[in-house]
């Protein structure tokens, strides 16, 4: 199967049959609407889809090598962005990518995502003044990504038998939100 067909199939799979239904930190409309998604995020999505669909080991190795290359080559510490945080969370949540040393690598990748989120102030409540729709959408994205950090921290901490980070113990999601398949939300 040609590479373009594989990547199209992988992104569709991610949004319709795998991760995004259970860990909705990335809305399909946002991802597909971006002109060119960051390579780390795109490859993390492909990796999760590859795990779910049992692709050839050589393809999975190539995707893993590409992700590791992005983590090494792009100076992640200088670039706290929401797409980088989303990519790190998706990667951390797919511990199967790191058989053998999963606990340490996953813990460190998750820690980096949480620190980036704090660097952007995602853990802080924004003003409650009336907002334009685009601002409201951005506020919801911030809440969704910070909530993803908290959930991933608690879940992965339990799996690797470590204590959650202090941010997870001191913070709780500000509101319960339900997510639909298309990424739209409804507060309860």
CSV table of C-alpha atoms in Angstrom, one decimal:
chain,number,residue,atom,x,y,z
A,1,UNK,CA,0.0,0.0,0.0
A,2,UNK,CA,1.5,3.4,-0.9
A,3,UNK,CA,2.6,5.7,1.9
A,4,UNK,CA,-0.1,8.4,1.3
A,5,UNK,CA,-2.9,5.8,1.4
A,6,UNK,CA,-1.4,4.4,4.7
A,7,UNK,CA,-1.3,7.8,6.3
A,8,UNK,CA,-4.8,8.7,5.2
A,9,UNK,CA,-6.1,5.4,6.6
A,10,UNK,CA,-4.2,5.9,9.8
A,11,UNK,CA,-5.6,9.3,10.5
A,12,UNK,CA,-9.1,8.1,9.7
A,13,UNK,CA,-8.6,5.2,12.0
A,14,UNK,CA,-7.4,7.4,14.8
A,15,UNK,CA,-10.5,9.6,14.7
A,16,UNK,CA,-13.1,6.9,14.0
A,17,UNK,CA,-12.1,3.7,15.7
A,18,UNK,CA,-9.3,4.2,18.2
A,19,UNK,CA,-7.8,6.7,20.6
A,20,UNK,CA,-9.8,9.9,20.0
A,21,UNK,CA,-13.0,8.3,21.3
A,22,UNK,CA,-11.4,7.5,24.7
A,23,UNK,CA,-8.9,10.4,25.0
A,24,UNK,CA,-10.4,13.4,23.2
A,25,UNK,CA,-7.6,15.9,23.4
A,26,UNK,CA,-7.6,16.5,19.7
A,27,UNK,CA,-10.7,17.4,17.7
A,28,UNK,CA,-10.9,15.9,14.2
A,29,UNK,CA,-12.0,19.2,12.7
A,30,UNK,CA,-9.0,21.0,14.2
A,31,UNK,CA,-6.6,18.4,13.0
A,32,UNK,CA,-8.0,18.0,9.5
A,33,UNK,CA,-8.6,21.7,9.2
A,34,UNK,CA,-4.9,22.6,9.8
A,35,UNK,CA,-3.0,23.2,6.7
A,36,UNK,CA,0.0,21.2,7.7
A,37,UNK,CA,0.0,19.5,11.2
A,38,UNK,CA,3.2,19.3,13.1
A,39,UNK,CA,5.2,16.2,12.2
A,40,UNK,CA,5.3,14.9,15.8
A,41,UNK,CA,1.6,15.1,16.2
A,42,UNK,CA,0.9,13.5,12.8
A,43,UNK,CA,3.4,10.6,13.5
A,44,UNK,CA,2.0,10.0,17.0
A,45,UNK,CA,-1.5,9.6,15.5
A,46,UNK,CA,-0.1,7.2,12.8
A,47,UNK,CA,1.7,5.2,15.5
A,48,UNK,CA,-1.4,4.8,17.7
A,49,UNK,CA,-3.4,3.7,14.6
A,50,UNK,CA,-0.7,1.3,13.6
A,51,UNK,CA,-0.8,-0.3,17.0
A,52,UNK,CA,-4.5,-0.8,16.7
A,53,UNK,CA,-4.5,-2.3,13.3
A,54,UNK,CA,-1.5,-4.6,13.5
A,55,UNK,CA,0.5,-3.2,10.6
A,56,UNK,CA,3.8,-4.7,9.5
A,57,UNK,CA,6.5,-4.4,12.1
A,58,UNK,CA,8.8,-2.6,9.7
A,59,UNK,CA,6.2,0.2,9.3
A,60,UNK,CA,5.8,0.5,13.1
A,61,UNK,CA,9.6,0.6,13.5
A,62,UNK,CA,9.8,3.4,10.9
A,63,UNK,CA,7.1,5.4,12.7
A,64,UNK,CA,8.8,4.9,16.1
A,65,UNK,CA,12.1,6.0,14.7
A,66,UNK,CA,10.6,9.1,13.1
A,67,UNK,CA,8.9,10.1,16.4
A,68,UNK,CA,12.2,9.6,18.3
A,69,UNK,CA,14.0,11.7,15.7
A,70,UNK,CA,11.5,14.5,16.2
A,71,UNK,CA,11.9,14.3,19.9
A,72,UNK,CA,15.7,14.5,19.5
A,73,UNK,CA,16.0,17.0,16.7
A,74,UNK,CA,13.3,19.5,17.3
A,75,UNK,CA,14.2,21.4,20.5
A,76,UNK,CA,11.0,20.5,22.3
A,77,UNK,CA,12.0,22.4,25.4
A,78,UNK,CA,12.0,25.7,23.5
A,79,UNK,CA,8.6,25.2,21.9
A,80,UNK,CA,5.7,24.8,24.3
A,81,UNK,CA,2.6,24.7,22.0
A,82,UNK,CA,-0.7,23.0,22.3
A,83,UNK,CA,0.0,20.7,19.3
A,84,UNK,CA,3.3,19.6,20.9
A,85,UNK,CA,1.5,18.8,24.1
A,86,UNK,CA,-1.2,16.9,22.2
A,87,UNK,CA,1.5,14.9,20.4
A,88,UNK,CA,3.3,14.1,23.6
A,89,UNK,CA,0.1,13.0,25.4
A,90,UNK,CA,-0.9,10.8,22.5
A,91,UNK,CA,2.6,9.3,22.4
A,92,UNK,CA,2.7,8.8,26.2
A,93,UNK,CA,-0.7,7.2,26.2
A,94,UNK,CA,0.4,4.6,23.7
A,95,UNK,CA,3.0,2.9,25.9
A,96,UNK,CA,3.0,-0.2,23.7
A,97,UNK,CA,5.3,1.8,21.4
A,98,UNK,CA,8.0,1.5,24.0
A,99,UNK,CA,8.1,-2.2,25.0
A,100,UNK,CA,10.7,-3.0,27.6
A,101,UNK,CA,11.4,0.5,28.8
A,102,UNK,CA,7.9,1.8,28.7
A,103,UNK,CA,7.7,3.0,32.3
A,104,UNK,CA,10.6,5.4,32.2
A,105,UNK,CA,10.1,6.7,28.7
A,106,UNK,CA,6.4,7.1,29.2
A,107,UNK,CA,6.9,8.9,32.5
A,108,UNK,CA,9.4,11.3,31.0
A,109,UNK,CA,7.3,12.1,27.9
A,110,UNK,CA,4.2,12.7,30.1
A,111,UNK,CA,6.2,14.9,32.4
A,112,UNK,CA,7.4,17.0,29.5
A,113,UNK,CA,3.8,17.4,28.3
A,114,UNK,CA,2.6,18.5,31.7
A,115,UNK,CA,5.4,21.0,32.1
A,116,UNK,CA,4.7,22.5,28.6
A,117,UNK,CA,1.0,22.8,29.6
A,118,UNK,CA,2.0,24.6,32.7
A,119,UNK,CA,4.4,26.8,30.7
A,120,UNK,CA,1.4,27.9,28.6
A,121,UNK,CA,-0.7,28.4,31.7
A,122,UNK,CA,-3.3,25.7,30.7
A,123,UNK,CA,-3.8,24.9,34.4
A,124,UNK,CA,-5.0,28.5,35.1
A,125,UNK,CA,-8.5,29.6,34.7
A,126,UNK,CA,-9.0,32.2,32.1
A,127,UNK,CA,-11.4,35.1,32.6
A,128,UNK,CA,-15.1,34.4,32.4
A,129,UNK,CA,-15.9,37.5,30.4
A,130,UNK,CA,-18.0,37.2,27.3
A,131,UNK,CA,-15.9,35.8,24.5
A,132,UNK,CA,-16.2,35.6,20.7
A,133,UNK,CA,-16.7,32.1,19.4
A,134,UNK,CA,-13.1,31.6,18.4
A,135,UNK,CA,-11.9,32.6,21.9
A,136,UNK,CA,-14.5,30.2,23.4
A,137,UNK,CA,-13.2,27.4,21.2
A,138,UNK,CA,-9.6,28.2,22.2
A,139,UNK,CA,-10.6,28.2,25.9
A,140,UNK,CA,-12.3,24.8,25.4
A,141,UNK,CA,-9.2,23.4,23.7
A,142,UNK,CA,-7.1,24.6,26.6
A,143,UNK,CA,-9.4,22.9,29.1
A,144,UNK,CA,-9.5,19.7,27.0
A,145,UNK,CA,-5.7,19.5,26.8
A,146,UNK,CA,-5.1,20.3,30.5
A,147,UNK,CA,-7.8,17.7,31.4
A,148,UNK,CA,-5.9,15.3,29.1
A,149,UNK,CA,-2.7,16.0,31.1
A,150,UNK,CA,-4.5,15.3,34.4
A,151,UNK,CA,-6.1,12.1,33.1
A,152,UNK,CA,-2.9,10.8,31.5
A,153,UNK,CA,-1.0,11.6,34.7
A,154,UNK,CA,-3.4,9.7,37.0
A,155,UNK,CA,-3.8,6.8,34.6
A,156,UNK,CA,-0.1,6.3,33.7
A,157,UNK,CA,0.9,6.8,37.3
A,158,UNK,CA,-1.4,3.9,38.3
A,159,UNK,CA,0.0,1.7,35.5
A,160,UNK,CA,3.7,2.3,36.2
A,161,UNK,CA,3.1,2.4,40.0
A,162,UNK,CA,4.3,5.9,40.7
A,163,UNK,CA,2.7,8.8,42.4
A,164,UNK,CA,0.9,11.3,40.2
A,165,UNK,CA,2.6,14.6,39.7
A,166,UNK,CA,1.8,17.4,42.2
A,167,UNK,CA,-0.2,19.2,39.5
A,168,UNK,CA,-2.6,16.2,39.3
A,169,UNK,CA,-3.0,16.0,43.0
A,170,UNK,CA,-3.6,19.7,43.4
A,171,UNK,CA,-5.9,20.3,40.4
A,172,UNK,CA,-9.1,18.9,39.1
A,173,UNK,CA,-10.9,19.5,35.9
A,174,UNK,CA,-12.9,22.7,36.1
A,175,UNK,CA,-16.0,21.2,34.6
A,176,UNK,CA,-17.2,18.0,33.3
A,177,UNK,CA,-17.5,18.0,29.5
A,178,UNK,CA,-18.8,15.4,27.2
A,179,UNK,CA,-17.3,15.0,23.8
A,180,UNK,CA,-18.9,13.8,20.6
A,181,UNK,CA,-17.3,11.9,17.8
A,182,UNK,CA,-16.8,15.1,15.7
A,183,UNK,CA,-15.1,16.9,18.6
A,184,UNK,CA,-18.0,19.2,19.6
A,185,UNK,CA,-18.6,19.5,23.3
A,186,UNK,CA,-21.4,20.0,25.8
A,187,UNK,CA,-20.9,21.0,29.4
A,188,UNK,CA,-22.8,19.3,32.1
